[in-house]
mmCIF file with all atom_site columns, C-alpha atoms and ligand atoms in Angstrom:
data_model
loop_
_atom_site.group_PDB
_atom_site.id
_atom_site.type_symbol
_atom_site.label_atom_id
_atom_site.label_alt_id
_atom_site.label_comp_id
_atom_site.label_asym_id
_atom_site.label_entity_id
_atom_site.label_seq_id
_atom_site.pdbx_PDB_ins_code
_atom_site.Cartn_x
_atom_site.Cartn_y
_atom_site.Cartn_z
_atom_site.occupancy
_atom_site.B_iso_or_equiv
_atom_site.pdbx_formal_charge
_atom_site.auth_seq_id
_atom_site.auth_comp_id
_atom_site.auth_asym_id
_atom_site.auth_atom_id
_atom_site.pdbx_PDB_model_num
ATOM   1   C  CA  . VAL P 1 1   ? 1.398   -8.848  -47.909 1.00 49.00 ? 191 VAL P CA  1
ATOM   2   C  CA  . THR P 1 2   ? -1.484  -11.046 -46.326 1.00 50.00 ? 192 THR P CA  1
ATOM   3   C  CA  . ALA P 1 3   ? -3.544  -8.453  -43.249 1.00 51.00 ? 193 ALA P CA  1
ATOM   4   C  CA  . ARG P 1 4   ? -2.374  -12.067 -41.312 1.00 54.00 ? 194 ARG P CA  1
ATOM   5   C  CA  . ASN P 1 5   ? 1.120   -10.819 -41.884 1.00 51.00 ? 195 ASN P CA  1
ATOM   6   C  CA  . LEU P 1 6   ? 0.770   -7.318  -40.300 1.00 52.00 ? 196 LEU P CA  1
ATOM   7   C  CA  . ARG P 1 7   ? -0.782  -7.819  -37.360 1.00 54.00 ? 197 ARG P CA  1
ATOM   8   C  CA  . ALA P 1 8   ? 1.559   -10.372 -35.705 1.00 53.00 ? 198 ALA P CA  1
ATOM   9   C  CA  . PRO P 1 9   ? 4.500   -7.210  -35.526 1.00 53.00 ? 199 PRO P CA  1
ATOM   10  C  CA  . PHE P 1 10  ? 1.541   -4.878  -34.199 1.00 53.00 ? 200 PHE P CA  1
ATOM   11  C  CA  . LEU P 1 11  ? 0.547   -7.061  -31.608 1.00 54.00 ? 201 LEU P CA  1
ATOM   12  C  CA  . ALA P 1 12  ? 4.250   -7.415  -30.602 1.00 54.00 ? 202 ALA P CA  1
ATOM   13  C  CA  . LEU P 1 13  ? 4.570   -3.527  -30.818 1.00 50.00 ? 203 LEU P CA  1
ATOM   14  C  CA  . ALA P 1 14  ? 1.511   -3.046  -28.617 1.00 49.00 ? 204 ALA P CA  1
ATOM   15  C  CA  . ALA P 1 15  ? 2.776   -5.907  -25.988 1.00 50.00 ? 205 ALA P CA  1
ATOM   16  C  CA  . ALA P 1 16  ? 5.942   -3.932  -25.960 1.00 48.00 ? 206 ALA P CA  1
ATOM   17  C  CA  . LEU P 1 17  ? 4.238   -0.734  -25.216 1.00 46.00 ? 207 LEU P CA  1
ATOM   18  C  CA  . LEU P 1 18  ? 2.118   -2.384  -22.698 1.00 47.00 ? 208 LEU P CA  1
ATOM   19  C  CA  . ALA P 1 19  ? 5.002   -4.055  -21.073 1.00 47.00 ? 209 ALA P CA  1
ATOM   20  C  CA  . GLY P 1 20  ? 6.742   -0.628  -20.534 1.00 43.00 ? 210 GLY P CA  1
ATOM   21  C  CA  . CYS P 1 21  ? 3.926   0.586   -18.740 1.00 41.00 ? 211 CYS P CA  1
ATOM   22  C  CA  . ALA P 1 22  ? 2.500   -1.970  -16.826 1.00 40.00 ? 212 ALA P CA  1
ATOM   23  C  CA  . ASP P 1 23  ? 3.750   -1.038  -13.482 1.00 42.00 ? 213 ASP P CA  1
ATOM   24  C  CA  . PRO P 1 24  ? 4.304   3.076   -12.765 1.00 41.00 ? 214 PRO P CA  1
ATOM   25  C  CA  . ALA P 1 25  ? 5.813   2.494   -9.547  1.00 43.00 ? 215 ALA P CA  1
ATOM   26  C  CA  . HIS P 1 26  ? 8.893   1.104   -10.627 1.00 44.00 ? 216 HIS P CA  1
ATOM   27  C  CA  . THR P 1 27  ? 10.017  4.438   -11.593 1.00 41.00 ? 217 THR P CA  1
ATOM   28  C  CA  . PRO P 1 28  ? 13.666  5.131   -13.247 1.00 46.00 ? 218 PRO P CA  1
ATOM   29  C  CA  . GLN P 1 29  ? 16.617  5.069   -10.315 1.00 48.00 ? 219 GLN P CA  1
ATOM   30  C  CA  . THR P 1 30  ? 17.677  7.808   -12.324 1.00 49.00 ? 220 THR P CA  1
ATOM   31  C  CA  . ALA P 1 31  ? 16.160  11.150  -10.576 1.00 47.00 ? 221 ALA P CA  1
ATOM   32  C  CA  . PRO P 1 32  ? 18.349  13.586  -9.791  1.00 48.00 ? 222 PRO P CA  1
ATOM   33  C  CA  . GLU P 1 33  ? 19.357  13.773  -5.750  1.00 49.00 ? 223 GLU P CA  1
ATOM   34  C  CA  . PRO P 1 34  ? 17.554  17.175  -4.406  1.00 50.00 ? 224 PRO P CA  1
ATOM   35  C  CA  . GLU P 1 35  ? 20.340  18.282  -2.657  1.00 51.00 ? 225 GLU P CA  1
ATOM   36  C  CA  . THR P 1 36  ? 21.753  19.608  -5.872  1.00 46.00 ? 226 THR P CA  1
ATOM   37  C  CA  . ALA P 1 37  ? 19.425  22.150  -6.655  1.00 48.00 ? 227 ALA P CA  1
ATOM   38  C  CA  . ALA P 1 38  ? 20.174  25.776  -6.154  1.00 50.00 ? 228 ALA P CA  1
ATOM   39  C  CA  . ALA P 1 39  ? 18.679  27.289  -3.216  1.00 48.00 ? 229 ALA P CA  1
ATOM   40  C  CA  . PRO P 1 40  ? 15.665  29.795  -3.643  1.00 51.00 ? 230 PRO P CA  1
ATOM   41  C  CA  . ALA P 1 41  ? 16.767  33.333  -5.017  1.00 51.00 ? 231 ALA P CA  1
ATOM   42  C  CA  . ALA P 1 42  ? 14.249  35.146  -3.032  1.00 49.00 ? 232 ALA P CA  1
ATOM   43  C  CA  . PRO P 1 43  ? 13.457  34.772  0.411   1.00 49.00 ? 233 PRO P CA  1
ATOM   44  C  CA  . PRO P 1 44  ? 9.730   33.313  1.683   1.00 48.00 ? 234 PRO P CA  1
ATOM   45  C  CA  . SER P 1 45  ? 7.442   36.151  1.999   1.00 48.00 ? 235 SER P CA  1
ATOM   46  C  CA  . HIS P 1 46  ? 5.478   35.028  4.623   1.00 50.00 ? 236 HIS P CA  1
ATOM   47  C  CA  . GLY P 1 47  ? 8.933   35.357  7.213   1.00 43.00 ? 237 GLY P CA  1
ATOM   48  C  CA  . GLU P 1 48  ? 6.788   35.922  9.853   1.00 45.00 ? 238 GLU P CA  1
ATOM   49  C  CA  . THR P 1 49  ? 6.760   32.576  11.299  1.00 46.00 ? 239 THR P CA  1
ATOM   50  C  CA  . ALA P 1 50  ? 9.631   30.408  10.876  1.00 46.00 ? 240 ALA P CA  1
ATOM   51  C  CA  . MET P 1 51  ? 8.009   26.820  9.485   1.00 48.00 ? 241 MET P CA  1
ATOM   52  C  CA  . PRO P 1 52  ? 10.298  23.343  9.441   1.00 47.00 ? 242 PRO P CA  1
ATOM   53  C  CA  . ALA P 1 53  ? 10.942  21.557  6.138   1.00 45.00 ? 243 ALA P CA  1
ATOM   54  C  CA  . GLN P 1 54  ? 7.253   20.521  4.664   1.00 44.00 ? 244 GLN P CA  1
ATOM   55  C  CA  . PRO P 1 55  ? 6.931   17.506  2.810   1.00 50.00 ? 245 PRO P CA  1
ATOM   56  C  CA  . ALA P 1 56  ? 6.015   17.514  -1.009  1.00 52.00 ? 246 ALA P CA  1
ATOM   57  C  CA  . PRO P 1 57  ? 2.388   19.521  -0.692  1.00 54.00 ? 247 PRO P CA  1
ATOM   58  C  CA  . SER P 1 58  ? 0.794   16.186  -2.565  1.00 71.00 ? 248 SER P CA  1
ATOM   59  C  CA  . GLY P 1 59  ? 1.517   14.357  0.839   1.00 84.00 ? 249 GLY P CA  1
ATOM   60  C  CA  . LYS P 1 60  ? 3.203   11.263  -0.874  1.00 93.00 ? 250 LYS P CA  1
ATOM   61  C  CA  . VAL P 1 61  ? 6.196   9.014   -0.200  1.00 94.00 ? 251 VAL P CA  1
ATOM   62  C  CA  . VAL P 1 62  ? 7.860   8.819   -3.302  1.00 95.00 ? 252 VAL P CA  1
ATOM   63  C  CA  . LYS P 1 63  ? 11.095  6.808   -3.360  1.00 96.00 ? 253 LYS P CA  1
ATOM   64  C  CA  . SER P 1 64  ? 13.607  4.931   -5.852  1.00 96.00 ? 254 SER P CA  1
ATOM   65  C  CA  . ASP P 1 65  ? 13.202  0.942   -6.253  1.00 96.00 ? 255 ASP P CA  1
ATOM   66  C  CA  . ALA P 1 66  ? 16.407  1.061   -4.928  1.00 96.00 ? 256 ALA P CA  1
ATOM   67  C  CA  . GLU P 1 67  ? 15.131  2.821   -1.784  1.00 97.00 ? 257 GLU P CA  1
ATOM   68  C  CA  . TRP P 1 68  ? 12.369  0.645   -1.187  1.00 97.00 ? 258 TRP P CA  1
ATOM   69  C  CA  . ARG P 1 69  ? 14.284  -2.117  -1.444  1.00 97.00 ? 259 ARG P CA  1
ATOM   70  C  CA  . LYS P 1 70  ? 17.041  -1.182  0.942   1.00 96.00 ? 260 LYS P CA  1
ATOM   71  C  CA  . LEU P 1 71  ? 14.309  -0.259  3.515   1.00 96.00 ? 261 LEU P CA  1
ATOM   72  C  CA  . LEU P 1 72  ? 12.343  -3.122  3.419   1.00 97.00 ? 262 LEU P CA  1
ATOM   73  C  CA  . THR P 1 73  ? 12.309  -6.998  4.194   1.00 97.00 ? 263 THR P CA  1
ATOM   74  C  CA  . ARG P 1 74  ? 12.570  -9.208  1.228   1.00 96.00 ? 264 ARG P CA  1
ATOM   75  C  CA  . GLU P 1 75  ? 8.894   -10.145 2.137   1.00 96.00 ? 265 GLU P CA  1
ATOM   76  C  CA  . GLN P 1 76  ? 7.900   -6.453  2.509   1.00 98.00 ? 266 GLN P CA  1
ATOM   77  C  CA  . TYR P 1 77  ? 9.629   -5.634  -0.673  1.00 98.00 ? 267 TYR P CA  1
ATOM   78  C  CA  . HIS P 1 78  ? 7.541   -8.651  -2.391  1.00 98.00 ? 268 HIS P CA  1
ATOM   79  C  CA  . VAL P 1 79  ? 4.471   -8.029  -1.006  1.00 98.00 ? 269 VAL P CA  1
ATOM   80  C  CA  . MET P 1 80  ? 4.331   -4.115  -1.194  1.00 98.00 ? 270 MET P CA  1
ATOM   81  C  CA  . ARG P 1 81  ? 5.966   -3.333  -4.204  1.00 97.00 ? 271 ARG P CA  1
ATOM   82  C  CA  . GLU P 1 82  ? 5.715   -6.499  -6.601  1.00 97.00 ? 272 GLU P CA  1
ATOM   83  C  CA  . LYS P 1 83  ? 2.004   -6.644  -5.408  1.00 96.00 ? 273 LYS P CA  1
ATOM   84  C  CA  . GLY P 1 84  ? 2.636   -10.661 -4.019  1.00 96.00 ? 274 GLY P CA  1
ATOM   85  C  CA  . THR P 1 85  ? 0.627   -11.770 -1.278  1.00 96.00 ? 275 THR P CA  1
ATOM   86  C  CA  . GLU P 1 86  ? 2.017   -13.646 1.770   1.00 97.00 ? 276 GLU P CA  1
ATOM   87  C  CA  . ARG P 1 87  ? 0.412   -17.569 2.662   1.00 96.00 ? 277 ARG P CA  1
ATOM   88  C  CA  . ALA P 1 88  ? -2.141  -17.551 4.641   1.00 97.00 ? 278 ALA P CA  1
ATOM   89  C  CA  . PHE P 1 89  ? -2.381  -18.402 7.877   1.00 97.00 ? 279 PHE P CA  1
ATOM   90  C  CA  . THR P 1 90  ? 1.169   -17.435 8.403   1.00 96.00 ? 280 THR P CA  1
ATOM   91  C  CA  . GLY P 1 91  ? 1.512   -13.596 8.575   1.00 97.00 ? 281 GLY P CA  1
ATOM   92  C  CA  . GLN P 1 92  ? 2.585   -11.677 11.724  1.00 97.00 ? 282 GLN P CA  1
ATOM   93  C  CA  . TYR P 1 93  ? -0.873  -10.387 12.233  1.00 98.00 ? 283 TYR P CA  1
ATOM   94  C  CA  . TRP P 1 94  ? -3.459  -13.235 10.773  1.00 96.00 ? 284 TRP P CA  1
ATOM   95  C  CA  . ASP P 1 95  ? -4.286  -13.674 14.690  1.00 96.00 ? 285 ASP P CA  1
ATOM   96  C  CA  . THR P 1 96  ? -3.600  -10.655 17.039  1.00 97.00 ? 286 THR P CA  1
ATOM   97  C  CA  . LYS P 1 97  ? -5.873  -9.133  19.080  1.00 96.00 ? 287 LYS P CA  1
ATOM   98  C  CA  . THR P 1 98  ? -3.526  -6.572  20.645  1.00 97.00 ? 288 THR P CA  1
ATOM   99  C  CA  . ALA P 1 99  ? -5.335  -3.098  20.619  1.00 97.00 ? 289 ALA P CA  1
ATOM   100 C  CA  . GLY P 1 100 ? -3.538  -0.485  18.252  1.00 98.00 ? 290 GLY P CA  1
ATOM   101 C  CA  . THR P 1 101 ? -2.989  1.110   15.526  1.00 98.00 ? 291 THR P CA  1
ATOM   102 C  CA  . TYR P 1 102 ? -2.135  -0.893  12.348  1.00 98.00 ? 292 TYR P CA  1
ATOM   103 C  CA  . LYS P 1 103 ? 0.634   1.401   10.062  1.00 98.00 ? 293 LYS P CA  1
ATOM   104 C  CA  . CYS P 1 104 ? 1.510   1.133   6.720   1.00 98.00 ? 294 CYS P CA  1
ATOM   105 C  CA  . ALA P 1 105 ? 4.636   -0.948  6.778   1.00 98.00 ? 295 ALA P CA  1
ATOM   106 C  CA  . ALA P 1 106 ? 6.376   1.179   4.209   1.00 97.00 ? 296 ALA P CA  1
ATOM   107 C  CA  . CYS P 1 107 ? 5.579   4.927   5.066   1.00 97.00 ? 297 CYS P CA  1
ATOM   108 C  CA  . GLY P 1 108 ? 4.076   4.703   8.391   1.00 96.00 ? 298 GLY P CA  1
ATOM   109 C  CA  . GLU P 1 109 ? 0.753   6.344   7.845   1.00 97.00 ? 299 GLU P CA  1
ATOM   110 C  CA  . PRO P 1 110 ? -1.846  4.905   10.064  1.00 97.00 ? 300 PRO P CA  1
ATOM   111 C  CA  . LEU P 1 111 ? -4.416  2.826   8.036   1.00 98.00 ? 301 LEU P CA  1
ATOM   112 C  CA  . PHE P 1 112 ? -6.522  0.434   10.413  1.00 98.00 ? 302 PHE P CA  1
ATOM   113 C  CA  . SER P 1 113 ? -7.543  0.315   13.927  1.00 98.00 ? 303 SER P CA  1
ATOM   114 C  CA  . SER P 1 114 ? -7.682  -2.925  15.753  1.00 98.00 ? 304 SER P CA  1
ATOM   115 C  CA  . ASP P 1 115 ? -11.420 -1.885  16.483  1.00 97.00 ? 305 ASP P CA  1
ATOM   116 C  CA  . ALA P 1 116 ? -12.407 -2.691  13.179  1.00 98.00 ? 306 ALA P CA  1
ATOM   117 C  CA  . LYS P 1 117 ? -10.118 -5.982  12.596  1.00 98.00 ? 307 LYS P CA  1
ATOM   118 C  CA  . PHE P 1 118 ? -12.170 -9.257  13.354  1.00 98.00 ? 308 PHE P CA  1
ATOM   119 C  CA  . ASP P 1 119 ? -12.028 -13.034 12.470  1.00 96.00 ? 309 ASP P CA  1
ATOM   120 C  CA  . SER P 1 120 ? -12.501 -13.594 9.542   1.00 96.00 ? 310 SER P CA  1
ATOM   121 C  CA  . GLY P 1 121 ? -10.962 -16.946 9.366   1.00 95.00 ? 311 GLY P CA  1
ATOM   122 C  CA  . CYS P 1 122 ? -9.050  -16.464 5.722   1.00 95.00 ? 312 CYS P CA  1
ATOM   123 C  CA  . GLY P 1 123 ? -5.794  -16.511 7.508   1.00 97.00 ? 313 GLY P CA  1
ATOM   124 C  CA  . TRP P 1 124 ? -4.722  -12.947 6.741   1.00 98.00 ? 314 TRP P CA  1
ATOM   125 C  CA  . PRO P 1 125 ? -5.436  -9.954  9.379   1.00 98.00 ? 315 PRO P CA  1
ATOM   126 C  CA  . SER P 1 126 ? -9.246  -8.473  8.281   1.00 98.00 ? 316 SER P CA  1
ATOM   127 C  CA  . PHE P 1 127 ? -10.802 -5.194  9.298   1.00 98.00 ? 317 PHE P CA  1
ATOM   128 C  CA  . PHE P 1 128 ? -14.555 -4.009  8.063   1.00 98.00 ? 318 PHE P CA  1
ATOM   129 C  CA  . LYS P 1 129 ? -13.245 -0.345  7.716   1.00 97.00 ? 319 LYS P CA  1
ATOM   130 C  CA  . PRO P 1 130 ? -10.184 1.650   7.409   1.00 97.00 ? 320 PRO P CA  1
ATOM   131 C  CA  . LEU P 1 131 ? -9.455  4.613   10.035  1.00 97.00 ? 321 LEU P CA  1
ATOM   132 C  CA  . ASP P 1 132 ? -11.908 7.360   9.814   1.00 93.00 ? 322 ASP P CA  1
ATOM   133 C  CA  . GLY P 1 133 ? -11.602 9.758   7.034   1.00 90.00 ? 323 GLY P CA  1
ATOM   134 C  CA  . LEU P 1 134 ? -8.542  7.909   5.375   1.00 91.00 ? 324 LEU P CA  1
ATOM   135 C  CA  . LYS P 1 135 ? -8.473  6.987   1.744   1.00 85.00 ? 325 LYS P CA  1
ATOM   136 C  CA  . LEU P 1 136 ? -7.103  3.920   0.650   1.00 94.00 ? 326 LEU P CA  1
ATOM   137 C  CA  . VAL P 1 137 ? -6.897  3.803   -3.105  1.00 96.00 ? 327 VAL P CA  1
ATOM   138 C  CA  . GLU P 1 138 ? -9.114  1.341   -4.912  1.00 97.00 ? 328 GLU P CA  1
ATOM   139 C  CA  . THR P 1 139 ? -7.875  -0.562  -8.005  1.00 97.00 ? 329 THR P CA  1
ATOM   140 C  CA  . LYS P 1 140 ? -9.990  -3.019  -10.213 1.00 97.00 ? 330 LYS P CA  1
ATOM   141 C  CA  . ASP P 1 141 ? -7.637  -5.947  -10.002 1.00 96.00 ? 331 ASP P CA  1
ATOM   142 C  CA  . GLU P 1 142 ? -8.427  -8.666  -12.661 1.00 95.00 ? 332 GLU P CA  1
ATOM   143 C  CA  . SER P 1 143 ? -5.452  -10.905 -12.068 1.00 92.00 ? 333 SER P CA  1
ATOM   144 C  CA  . LEU P 1 144 ? -5.223  -14.491 -11.387 1.00 90.00 ? 334 LEU P CA  1
ATOM   145 C  CA  . GLY P 1 145 ? -8.482  -15.042 -13.631 1.00 93.00 ? 335 GLY P CA  1
ATOM   146 C  CA  . MET P 1 146 ? -10.902 -13.391 -10.365 1.00 93.00 ? 336 MET P CA  1
ATOM   147 C  CA  . ALA P 1 147 ? -12.286 -9.788  -10.568 1.00 95.00 ? 337 ALA P CA  1
ATOM   148 C  CA  . ARG P 1 148 ? -10.936 -7.920  -7.092  1.00 96.00 ? 338 ARG P CA  1
ATOM   149 C  CA  . VAL P 1 149 ? -10.541 -4.636  -5.805  1.00 97.00 ? 339 VAL P CA  1
ATOM   150 C  CA  . GLU P 1 150 ? -6.870  -4.389  -4.729  1.00 98.00 ? 340 GLU P CA  1
ATOM   151 C  CA  . ILE P 1 151 ? -5.667  -2.053  -2.179  1.00 98.00 ? 341 ILE P CA  1
ATOM   152 C  CA  . THR P 1 152 ? -2.894  0.127   -1.896  1.00 98.00 ? 342 THR P CA  1
ATOM   153 C  CA  . CYS P 1 153 ? -1.468  3.133   0.420   1.00 97.00 ? 343 CYS P CA  1
ATOM   154 C  CA  . ALA P 1 154 ? -2.680  6.138   -0.861  1.00 96.00 ? 344 ALA P CA  1
ATOM   155 C  CA  . LYS P 1 155 ? 0.719   7.730   0.811   1.00 96.00 ? 345 LYS P CA  1
ATOM   156 C  CA  . CYS P 1 156 ? 3.300   5.681   -0.729  1.00 97.00 ? 346 CYS P CA  1
ATOM   157 C  CA  . GLY P 1 157 ? 1.288   3.037   -2.927  1.00 96.00 ? 347 GLY P CA  1
ATOM   158 C  CA  . ALA P 1 158 ? 2.362   0.023   -1.290  1.00 98.00 ? 348 ALA P CA  1
ATOM   159 C  CA  . HIS P 1 159 ? 0.260   -2.953  -2.020  1.00 98.00 ? 349 HIS P CA  1
ATOM   160 C  CA  . MET P 1 160 ? -1.949  -3.698  0.850   1.00 98.00 ? 350 MET P CA  1
ATOM   161 C  CA  . GLY P 1 161 ? -4.158  -6.972  0.002   1.00 98.00 ? 351 GLY P CA  1
ATOM   162 C  CA  . HIS P 1 162 ? -7.733  -6.527  -1.265  1.00 98.00 ? 352 HIS P CA  1
ATOM   163 C  CA  . VAL P 1 163 ? -10.895 -5.572  -0.313  1.00 97.00 ? 353 VAL P CA  1
ATOM   164 C  CA  . PHE P 1 164 ? -14.331 -7.882  -0.453  1.00 97.00 ? 354 PHE P CA  1
ATOM   165 C  CA  . ASP P 1 165 ? -18.181 -7.365  0.388   1.00 96.00 ? 355 ASP P CA  1
ATOM   166 C  CA  . ASP P 1 166 ? -18.559 -10.085 2.335   1.00 97.00 ? 356 ASP P CA  1
ATOM   167 C  CA  . GLY P 1 167 ? -17.231 -8.612  5.565   1.00 97.00 ? 357 GLY P CA  1
ATOM   168 C  CA  . PRO P 1 168 ? -19.388 -8.200  9.182   1.00 97.00 ? 358 PRO P CA  1
ATOM   169 C  CA  . PRO P 1 169 ? -21.701 -5.323  9.471   1.00 96.00 ? 359 PRO P CA  1
ATOM   170 C  CA  . PRO P 1 170 ? -21.427 -1.864  9.908   1.00 96.00 ? 360 PRO P CA  1
ATOM   171 C  CA  . THR P 1 171 ? -19.640 -1.853  6.183   1.00 97.00 ? 361 THR P CA  1
ATOM   172 C  CA  . GLY P 1 172 ? -20.188 -4.999  5.101   1.00 98.00 ? 362 GLY P CA  1
ATOM   173 C  CA  . LEU P 1 173 ? -16.783 -5.081  3.600   1.00 97.00 ? 363 LEU P CA  1
ATOM   174 C  CA  . ARG P 1 174 ? -13.595 -7.172  4.388   1.00 98.00 ? 364 ARG P CA  1
ATOM   175 C  CA  . TYR P 1 175 ? -10.186 -5.428  3.814   1.00 98.00 ? 365 TYR P CA  1
ATOM   176 C  CA  . CYS P 1 176 ? -8.126  -8.531  3.627   1.00 98.00 ? 366 CYS P CA  1
ATOM   177 C  CA  . ILE P 1 177 ? -4.291  -7.004  4.597   1.00 98.00 ? 367 ILE P CA  1
ATOM   178 C  CA  . ASN P 1 178 ? -0.762  -9.149  4.430   1.00 98.00 ? 368 ASN P CA  1
ATOM   179 C  CA  . SER P 1 179 ? 0.994   -8.950  7.833   1.00 98.00 ? 369 SER P CA  1
ATOM   180 C  CA  . ALA P 1 180 ? 3.949   -7.710  5.737   1.00 98.00 ? 370 ALA P CA  1
ATOM   181 C  CA  . SER P 1 181 ? 2.063   -4.493  4.570   1.00 98.00 ? 371 SER P CA  1
ATOM   182 C  CA  . ILE P 1 182 ? 1.368   -3.214  7.888   1.00 98.00 ? 372 ILE P CA  1
ATOM   183 C  CA  . GLU P 1 183 ? 3.230   -2.781  11.466  1.00 98.00 ? 373 GLU P CA  1
ATOM   184 C  CA  . LEU P 1 184 ? 0.946   -2.667  14.864  1.00 98.00 ? 374 LEU P CA  1
ATOM   185 C  CA  . GLU P 1 185 ? 1.355   -0.181  16.793  1.00 98.00 ? 375 GLU P CA  1
ATOM   186 C  CA  . PRO P 1 186 ? 0.122   -1.218  20.064  1.00 97.00 ? 376 PRO P CA  1
ATOM   187 C  CA  . SER P 1 187 ? -1.539  1.231   22.222  1.00 94.00 ? 377 SER P CA  1
ATOM   188 C  CA  . LYS P 1 188 ? -0.370  2.982   25.455  1.00 85.00 ? 378 LYS P CA  1
ATOM   189 C  CA  . ASP P 1 189 ? -2.838  1.904   27.982  1.00 71.00 ? 379 ASP P CA  1
ATOM   190 C  CA  . GLY P 1 190 ? -2.776  -1.413  26.073  1.00 53.00 ? 380 GLY P CA  1
ATOM   191 C  CA  . ALA P 1 191 ? -6.342  -1.273  25.937  1.00 52.00 ? 381 ALA P CA  1
ATOM   192 C  CA  . LYS P 1 192 ? -7.651  1.114   23.386  1.00 50.00 ? 382 LYS P CA  1
ATOM   193 C  CA  . PRO P 1 193 ? -6.613  1.613   20.693  1.00 48.00 ? 383 PRO P CA  1
ATOM   194 C  CA  . ALA P 1 194 ? -4.669  4.907   19.648  1.00 48.00 ? 384 ALA P CA  1
ATOM   195 C  CA  . ASP P 1 195 ? -6.670  8.003   18.645  1.00 52.00 ? 385 ASP P CA  1
ATOM   196 C  CA  . PRO P 1 196 ? -6.195  8.618   14.872  1.00 53.00 ? 386 PRO P CA  1
ATOM   197 C  CA  . ALA P 1 197 ? -7.365  12.124  15.675  1.00 52.00 ? 387 ALA P CA  1
ATOM   198 C  CA  . LYS P 1 198 ? -4.036  13.315  17.548  1.00 47.00 ? 388 LYS P CA  1
HETATM 199 ZN ZN1 . ZN  Z 2 .   ? 2.326   3.590   2.792   1.00 89.65 ? 82  ZN  Z ZN1 1
#
């Protein structure tokens, strides 16, 4: 047996393993529903205030692939869950100048203010920074033969777009975001964007 003969099956196995874990966002749909969980055995010890049910401590929004498919439009699903890119100059917000707050179209997390939106000429909504204090997840993306930094929603993992370092002052950054990934909530007075602190 030559080394060459041994190598081919090994590579096939490695490729299969890599393919199996390439996209952790696509979780199996077999997770049990929480409604069947048993009631807590003991009453809460901090009973002085009755608090409403809280989301998971991490604050993350986790849904099955089937749930996302139901919740999102076809294009939103393609962009946000399959990391697709809408065609330039076709999205809903590439040329929008309305004041307001852009939220994640999947989970509603406020992401960008219209104050930070600028006309980049690239055909996608572009921002020079996210909302103050907001953490977006940045991941190296070397697909399509380009070295880019992918941006995803920290709360639900939805693909947003990419961030480049050719933006305007003060940050020099350009968050190039798909319209399909965001939803504009116009500010109430039509002039000032919503205060993210509220
Ligand atoms: Zn989100």
